[in-house]
CSV table of C-alpha atoms in Angstrom, one decimal:
chain,number,residue,atom,x,y,z
A,72,MET,CA,10.3,37.0,29.2
A,73,LYS,CA,11.7,33.4,29.1
A,74,VAL,CA,9.6,30.8,30.8
A,75,ALA,CA,11.0,28.9,33.8
A,76,ASN,CA,9.3,25.5,33.6
A,77,PHE,CA,8.9,23.5,36.9
A,78,TYR,CA,6.1,21.3,35.7
A,79,PRO,CA,6.9,17.7,36.9
A,80,GLY,CA,6.8,16.1,33.4
A,81,PRO,CA,6.9,16.7,30.6
A,82,SER,CA,9.3,19.3,31.9
A,83,ARG,CA,12.3,21.4,30.8
A,84,VAL,CA,14.5,19.7,28.3
A,85,TYR,CA,18.3,20.1,28.2
A,86,SER,CA,19.2,23.4,26.6
A,87,ASN,CA,21.4,21.8,24.0
A,88,ILE,CA,18.6,19.8,22.5
A,89,THR,CA,18.1,22.2,19.6
A,90,GLU,CA,21.8,21.7,18.7
A,91,TYR,CA,21.5,18.0,18.8
A,92,ILE,CA,18.3,18.0,16.7
A,93,TYR,CA,20.1,20.1,14.0
A,94,GLU,CA,23.0,17.6,14.1
A,95,ALA,CA,20.6,14.7,13.8
A,96,TYR,CA,19.0,16.3,10.7
A,97,MET,CA,22.3,17.2,9.1
A,98,ASP,CA,23.7,13.7,9.7
A,99,GLY,CA,20.6,11.9,8.4
A,100,ILE,CA,19.8,10.3,11.8
A,101,MET,CA,16.1,11.2,11.4
A,102,SER,CA,15.8,9.1,8.3
A,103,VAL,CA,18.0,6.1,9.3
A,104,ASN,CA,16.6,2.6,8.9
A,105,HIS,CA,16.1,0.9,12.3
A,106,ARG,CA,17.6,-2.3,11.0
A,107,SER,CA,20.6,-0.7,9.6
A,108,GLU,CA,24.2,-0.8,10.9
A,109,ASP,CA,24.1,2.9,11.6
A,110,PHE,CA,21.1,2.5,13.9
A,111,MET,CA,22.6,-0.6,15.7
A,112,ASN,CA,25.8,1.4,16.3
A,113,LEU,CA,23.7,4.3,17.7
A,114,MET,CA,21.7,2.0,20.0
A,115,GLU,CA,24.9,0.2,21.2
A,116,LEU,CA,26.5,3.6,22.1
A,117,THR,CA,23.3,4.8,23.8
A,118,LYS,CA,23.1,1.8,26.0
A,119,LYS,CA,26.8,2.1,26.8
A,120,GLU,CA,26.4,5.7,27.9
A,121,LEU,CA,23.4,4.8,30.1
A,122,ARG,CA,25.2,1.9,31.7
A,123,GLU,CA,28.2,4.1,32.5
A,124,LYS,CA,26.5,7.3,33.6
A,125,LEU,CA,23.7,5.7,35.6
A,126,GLN,CA,25.9,2.9,36.9
A,127,ILE,CA,23.7,0.0,35.6
A,128,PRO,CA,25.3,-3.4,36.2
A,129,ALA,CA,27.0,-5.0,33.2
A,130,ASP,CA,24.8,-8.1,33.3
A,131,TYR,CA,21.5,-6.1,33.2
A,132,GLU,CA,19.7,-5.7,29.8
A,133,ILE,CA,18.6,-2.3,28.6
A,134,ALA,CA,15.7,-1.9,26.1
A,135,PHE,CA,13.9,1.0,24.5
A,136,ILE,CA,10.1,0.9,24.3
A,137,SER,CA,7.3,3.4,23.5
A,138,SER,CA,6.7,4.8,27.0
A,139,ALA,CA,6.9,4.0,30.7
A,140,THR,CA,3.2,3.0,30.6
A,141,GLU,CA,3.9,0.2,28.1
A,142,ASN,CA,5.8,-1.6,30.9
A,143,TRP,CA,2.6,-2.2,32.8
A,144,GLU,CA,1.5,-4.4,29.9
A,145,ILE,CA,4.8,-6.1,29.4
A,146,ILE,CA,5.2,-7.1,33.0
A,147,ALA,CA,1.7,-8.4,33.2
A,148,GLN,CA,2.0,-10.4,30.0
A,149,SER,CA,5.5,-11.8,30.2
A,150,LEU,CA,6.6,-11.9,33.8
A,151,THR,CA,3.5,-12.6,35.9
A,152,GLN,CA,2.5,-16.3,36.4
A,153,LYS,CA,0.1,-16.2,39.3
A,154,ALA,CA,-0.4,-12.6,40.5
A,155,SER,CA,1.3,-9.3,40.9
A,156,GLN,CA,1.1,-7.4,44.1
A,157,HIS,CA,1.0,-3.6,43.8
A,158,PHE,CA,2.2,-1.2,46.6
A,159,TYR,CA,1.0,2.3,46.1
A,160,ASN,CA,0.0,5.5,47.9
A,161,GLY,CA,-0.8,7.7,44.8
A,162,ALA,CA,-2.4,7.9,41.4
A,163,PHE,CA,0.3,6.5,39.2
A,164,GLY,CA,0.9,3.4,41.3
A,165,GLU,CA,-2.9,2.9,41.4
A,166,LYS,CA,-3.2,3.2,37.7
A,167,TRP,CA,-0.5,0.6,37.2
A,168,ALA,CA,-2.4,-1.8,39.5
A,169,SER,CA,-5.7,-1.0,37.7
A,170,TYR,CA,-4.3,-1.7,34.3
A,171,ALA,CA,-2.5,-4.9,35.4
A,172,GLY,CA,-5.8,-6.1,36.9
A,173,LYS,CA,-7.3,-6.2,33.4
A,174,LEU,CA,-4.6,-8.7,32.2
A,175,THR,CA,-3.7,-10.8,35.2
A,176,SER,CA,-4.6,-11.4,38.9
A,177,THR,CA,-3.6,-8.6,41.2
A,178,ILE,CA,-3.3,-7.9,44.9
A,179,ASN,CA,-3.5,-4.2,45.9
A,180,THR,CA,-1.7,-2.9,49.0
A,181,HIS,CA,-2.4,0.8,49.6
A,182,PHE,CA,-0.4,2.7,52.2
A,183,GLY,CA,-0.4,6.3,53.5
A,184,ILE,CA,1.5,9.1,51.9
A,185,ASN,CA,3.6,9.6,55.0
A,186,GLU,CA,4.2,5.9,55.6
A,187,GLU,CA,7.2,3.8,54.5
A,188,LEU,CA,6.8,0.8,52.1
A,189,PRO,CA,5.0,-2.0,54.0
A,190,THR,CA,7.7,-4.6,53.2
A,191,GLY,CA,6.2,-7.2,55.6
A,192,ASP,CA,2.8,-7.3,54.0
A,193,ILE,CA,3.5,-9.8,51.1
A,194,ALA,CA,1.0,-12.1,49.6
A,195,LYS,CA,2.2,-15.7,49.1
A,196,LYS,CA,0.4,-15.9,45.8
A,197,ALA,CA,2.2,-12.9,44.3
A,198,ASP,CA,5.2,-13.7,42.2
A,199,VAL,CA,5.7,-10.1,41.0
A,200,LEU,CA,6.0,-7.2,43.5
A,201,CYS,CA,5.3,-3.8,41.9
A,202,VAL,CA,6.6,-0.6,43.5
A,203,THR,CA,6.4,3.1,42.4
A,204,GLN,CA,9.7,4.3,43.7
A,205,ASN,CA,8.9,8.0,43.1
A,206,GLU,CA,5.2,8.8,43.1
A,207,THR,CA,4.9,12.0,41.0
A,208,SER,CA,1.3,12.7,42.0
A,209,ASN,CA,2.1,13.4,45.7
A,210,ALA,CA,5.9,13.7,45.7
A,211,THR,CA,6.7,10.7,47.8
A,212,GLN,CA,9.6,8.2,47.3
A,213,VAL,CA,10.5,4.7,48.4
A,214,SER,CA,14.1,4.6,49.7
A,215,MET,CA,16.8,2.2,48.6
A,216,LYS,CA,16.8,1.0,52.2
A,217,SER,CA,13.1,-0.1,51.9
A,218,LEU,CA,13.8,-1.7,48.5
A,219,LYS,CA,16.7,-3.6,50.1
A,220,MET,CA,14.4,-4.9,52.8
A,221,LEU,CA,11.8,-6.0,50.2
A,222,ARG,CA,14.5,-7.7,48.2
A,223,GLU,CA,16.1,-9.6,51.1
A,224,GLU,CA,12.7,-10.8,52.3
A,225,ASN,CA,11.5,-11.9,48.9
A,226,VAL,CA,14.2,-13.9,47.1
A,227,GLY,CA,12.6,-15.7,44.2
A,228,LYS,CA,10.0,-13.1,43.4
A,229,ILE,CA,10.3,-10.5,40.6
A,230,ILE,CA,10.5,-6.9,41.9
A,231,ALA,CA,9.4,-4.3,39.3
A,232,VAL,CA,10.0,-0.6,40.0
A,233,ASP,CA,8.6,2.5,38.4
A,234,VAL,CA,11.4,5.1,38.4
A,235,THR,CA,9.8,7.5,35.9
A,236,SER,CA,10.5,10.6,38.1
A,237,SER,CA,13.9,9.5,39.4
A,238,LEU,CA,15.9,7.7,36.6
A,239,GLY,CA,18.6,10.1,35.7
A,240,GLY,CA,18.2,12.2,38.8
A,241,VAL,CA,18.7,9.8,41.7
A,242,LYS,CA,21.4,7.2,42.2
A,243,LEU,CA,19.6,3.8,42.1
A,244,ASP,CA,20.9,0.5,43.3
A,245,PHE,CA,19.8,-1.6,40.4
A,246,THR,CA,20.7,-4.9,42.1
A,247,LEU,CA,17.7,-4.4,44.4
A,248,ALA,CA,15.1,-5.1,41.7
A,249,ASP,CA,14.6,-7.0,38.5
A,250,VAL,CA,12.6,-4.5,36.3
A,251,TRP,CA,13.3,-0.8,36.4
A,252,TYR,CA,11.4,1.4,34.0
A,253,ALA,CA,11.0,5.1,33.1
A,254,SER,CA,10.1,7.5,30.4
A,255,VAL,CA,12.5,10.2,29.1
A,256,GLN,CA,10.6,13.5,29.8
A,257,LYS,CA,11.5,14.0,33.4
A,258,CYS,CA,15.0,13.5,34.9
A,259,LEU,CA,16.4,12.5,31.5
A,260,GLY,CA,15.6,15.9,30.2
A,261,LEU,CA,14.1,14.9,26.8
A,262,PRO,CA,10.9,15.5,24.9
A,263,ALA,CA,8.2,12.9,25.7
A,264,GLY,CA,7.9,9.8,23.4
A,265,MET,CA,10.1,7.0,24.6
A,266,GLY,CA,10.5,4.6,27.5
A,267,VAL,CA,13.5,2.8,29.0
A,268,MET,CA,13.4,-0.7,30.5
A,269,ILE,CA,16.2,-2.2,32.6
A,270,LEU,CA,16.2,-5.9,33.3
A,271,SER,CA,18.1,-8.1,35.7
A,272,PRO,CA,19.4,-11.6,34.8
A,273,PHE,CA,16.6,-13.1,37.0
A,274,ALA,CA,14.0,-11.2,35.0
A,275,VAL,CA,15.4,-12.5,31.8
A,276,GLN,CA,15.5,-16.0,33.1
A,277,THR,CA,11.9,-15.7,34.3
A,278,ALA,CA,10.8,-14.5,30.9
A,279,GLU,CA,12.5,-17.4,29.2
A,280,LYS,CA,11.0,-19.9,31.6
A,281,ILE,CA,7.5,-18.5,31.0
A,282,GLY,CA,8.1,-18.4,27.3
A,283,GLU,CA,5.3,-15.9,26.4
A,284,ARG,CA,5.4,-14.8,22.8
A,285,ASP,CA,1.7,-13.9,22.1
A,286,HIS,CA,2.3,-10.1,21.6
A,287,TYR,CA,4.4,-7.8,19.6
A,288,ASN,CA,5.8,-6.5,22.8
A,289,SER,CA,6.3,-9.8,24.5
A,290,LEU,CA,9.4,-9.5,26.6
A,291,LEU,CA,11.2,-12.3,24.7
A,292,ASN,CA,10.7,-10.4,21.5
A,293,ILE,CA,12.1,-7.2,23.2
A,294,LEU,CA,15.1,-9.1,24.5
A,295,GLU,CA,16.0,-10.8,21.2
A,296,ASN,CA,16.0,-7.4,19.5
A,297,THR,CA,17.8,-5.4,22.1
A,298,ARG,CA,20.6,-8.0,22.1
A,299,LYS,CA,21.0,-7.2,18.4
A,300,ASN,CA,20.9,-3.5,19.2
A,301,GLN,CA,17.5,-3.3,17.6
A,302,THR,CA,13.9,-2.8,18.7
A,303,GLN,CA,10.8,-5.0,18.1
A,304,TYR,CA,9.0,-2.0,16.6
A,305,THR,CA,9.9,1.1,14.6
A,306,PRO,CA,11.5,3.2,17.3
A,307,ASN,CA,11.8,6.8,18.1
A,308,VAL,CA,15.2,7.0,16.5
A,309,LEU,CA,15.6,10.8,17.2
A,310,GLY,CA,14.7,10.1,20.9
A,311,ILE,CA,17.4,7.5,21.1
A,312,TYR,CA,19.9,9.8,19.5
A,313,LEU,CA,19.0,12.7,21.9
A,314,LEU,CA,19.3,10.3,24.8
A,315,TYR,CA,22.8,9.3,23.6
A,316,LYS,CA,23.9,12.9,23.2
A,317,THR,CA,22.6,14.2,26.5
A,318,GLN,CA,24.0,11.3,28.5
A,319,GLN,CA,27.3,11.7,26.7
A,320,ALA,CA,27.3,15.3,27.9
A,321,THR,CA,26.4,14.6,31.6
A,322,LYS,CA,28.9,14.2,34.4
A,323,GLY,CA,27.3,11.1,35.7
A,324,ILE,CA,24.7,10.2,38.4
A,325,ASP,CA,26.8,11.0,41.4
A,326,TYR,CA,27.3,14.6,40.3
A,327,ILE,CA,23.7,15.0,39.2
A,328,GLU,CA,22.3,13.6,42.5
A,329,SER,CA,24.5,15.9,44.5
A,330,LYS,CA,23.4,18.9,42.5
A,331,LEU,CA,19.7,18.1,43.0
A,332,GLU,CA,20.2,17.4,46.7
A,333,LYS,CA,21.7,20.9,47.1
A,334,ARG,CA,18.7,22.4,45.3
A,335,MET,CA,16.3,20.5,47.4
A,336,GLU,CA,18.1,21.7,50.6
A,337,GLU,CA,17.5,25.2,49.4
A,338,TYR,CA,13.8,24.6,48.9
A,339,VAL,CA,13.6,22.9,52.4
A,340,SER,CA,15.3,25.8,54.0
A,341,PHE,CA,12.8,28.2,52.5
A,342,VAL,CA,9.7,26.2,53.5
A,343,ASP,CA,11.1,25.8,57.0
A,344,ALA,CA,11.6,29.5,57.3
A,345,GLN,CA,8.0,30.6,56.8
A,346,ASP,CA,4.4,29.4,57.5
A,347,GLN,CA,2.4,30.3,54.3
A,348,ILE,CA,3.6,27.3,52.2
A,349,ASN,CA,3.8,23.9,53.8
A,350,TYR,CA,4.8,20.3,52.8
A,351,LEU,CA,2.2,17.9,51.7
A,352,ILE,CA,4.6,15.2,52.8
A,353,THR,CA,5.5,15.8,56.4
A,354,ASN,CA,7.7,12.6,56.8
A,355,GLU,CA,11.1,13.6,55.4
A,356,LYS,CA,12.1,10.0,55.0
A,357,VAL,CA,9.5,9.4,52.3
A,358,ARG,CA,9.6,12.9,50.6
A,359,SER,CA,10.7,12.8,47.0
A,360,ARG,CA,14.1,14.4,46.1
A,361,THR,CA,13.0,15.2,42.5
A,362,VAL,CA,9.4,16.4,42.9
A,363,LEU,CA,8.2,18.7,45.8
A,364,ALA,CA,4.5,18.9,46.6
A,365,LEU,CA,3.5,22.0,48.6
A,366,GLU,CA,0.3,23.4,50.1
A,367,THR,CA,-0.9,27.0,50.6
A,368,SER,CA,-4.2,28.7,51.4
A,369,ARG,CA,-3.3,31.3,48.8
A,370,MET,CA,-3.3,28.9,45.8
A,371,GLU,CA,-5.0,31.2,43.2
A,372,GLU,CA,-2.8,34.1,44.2
A,373,LEU,CA,0.3,32.0,44.0
A,374,LYS,CA,-0.5,30.6,40.6
A,375,SER,CA,-1.4,34.0,39.1
A,376,GLY,CA,1.7,35.6,40.5
A,377,ALA,CA,3.9,32.8,39.1
A,378,LYS,CA,2.3,33.2,35.7
A,379,GLU,CA,3.0,36.9,35.7
A,380,GLN,CA,6.6,36.1,36.3
A,381,SER,CA,6.7,33.5,33.5
A,382,ILE,CA,7.1,30.6,36.0
A,383,ILE,CA,5.3,27.4,35.3
A,384,LEU,CA,4.4,25.4,38.5
A,385,GLY,CA,2.9,22.0,38.5
A,386,ASN,CA,-0.7,21.6,39.5
A,387,GLY,CA,-1.7,19.2,42.2
A,388,TYR,CA,-2.8,15.8,41.1
A,389,GLY,CA,-5.6,13.5,42.0
A,390,PRO,CA,-7.1,14.1,45.4
A,391,TRP,CA,-4.5,16.9,45.9
A,392,LYS,CA,-5.3,18.7,42.7
A,393,SER,CA,-6.8,21.8,44.2
A,394,SER,CA,-4.9,22.0,47.4
A,395,THR,CA,-1.3,21.6,46.3
A,396,PHE,CA,1.2,22.7,43.7
A,397,ARG,CA,4.3,20.7,42.6
A,398,VAL,CA,7.8,21.8,41.8
A,399,ALA,CA,10.1,19.6,39.6
A,400,ASN,CA,13.7,19.3,40.8
A,401,PHE,CA,15.0,17.8,37.5
A,402,PRO,CA,18.6,18.0,36.2
A,403,ALA,CA,17.8,20.1,33.1
A,404,ILE,CA,16.4,23.0,35.1
A,405,LYS,CA,19.0,25.7,35.3
A,406,ASN,CA,20.4,27.3,38.5
A,407,LYS,CA,19.2,30.7,37.4
A,408,GLU,CA,15.7,29.4,36.9
A,409,VAL,CA,15.8,28.0,40.5
A,410,GLU,CA,16.9,31.4,41.8
A,411,LYS,CA,14.1,33.0,39.8
A,412,LEU,CA,11.6,30.7,41.5
A,413,MET,CA,13.1,31.3,44.9
A,414,GLU,CA,13.0,35.1,44.5
A,415,PHE,CA,9.3,34.8,43.6
A,416,LEU,CA,8.5,32.6,46.5
A,417,ARG,CA,10.4,34.8,49.0
A,418,SER,CA,8.5,37.8,47.6
A,419,PHE,CA,5.2,36.0,47.8
A,420,THR,CA,5.7,35.0,51.5
A,421,GLY,CA,7.7,38.0,52.6
A,422,VAL,CA,10.8,35.9,53.5
A,423,SER,CA,14.2,37.7,53.1
A,424,ALA,CA,17.0,36.0,51.2
A,425,ARG,CA,19.7,34.5,53.4
């Protein structure tokens, strides 16, 4: 029986990946020199597709790095002058704050999982504000409305946003922040092994003003290379090619977001219709649209039943590890797989299909 994978990353890849890998092998992409004209053409085309399909502003820079996690280091090294302030309510935002604290001065602002971003609680010392827009560990999100408030109240500060579980699945207003970063194994539907960094003109100007060049991944080195359609290290050329091909095949972020919203509405209708599976996040305003965290008192029974049906559910994470399970709502997941999951959940809870 074919497995339906709802793990929230790494997760299901786009079904035409095998075709693209074969094409890459036959066309010599896997062996291409990363300083060659062929590679530079590929990188240029990939950035063009991302800019068009995700609606990234023309004056924002796009760079490819090793992972989303590498951004923690880059931001601390190349963009932080005094201190970074980290707003988090879950494990990944906390890990970012912890790592940054080893490299620079940090101010940590923790808020509850059902609370909105505390935009009024800004430290004067902080010149970089760090936000996890979609916290995968507990399935919360920060709305564009909250980011807009943060932006309007903090002109002159760098705003950096982790969008690892939303880039490619949620329409983002890139003008509201200066650094946006993600990895490719979630909403972008690719195998793990590459990160994407998107930079505003203000972030570029700040990096140039600071002038930090002490590391191989100093932001100025990254910028110099990406402007030449190159990278500062030997990149995941196959990953870049797969990103180009999959983005080329998509219908754009408006279509994708609409599709995922409809799926989320189906999940919400199911949860609201029964009392055996409940939301971890009760405040709908801060509930993620790409990852759903759910609670049940019948966790072991649920997991074993799902496994028997060849359905992979995400475990809970951090303090919610044993009490919740997570469901990815990523673009690469097929409609028939969603229906398979819904049939299982209806059978598990005794809810009839509408």
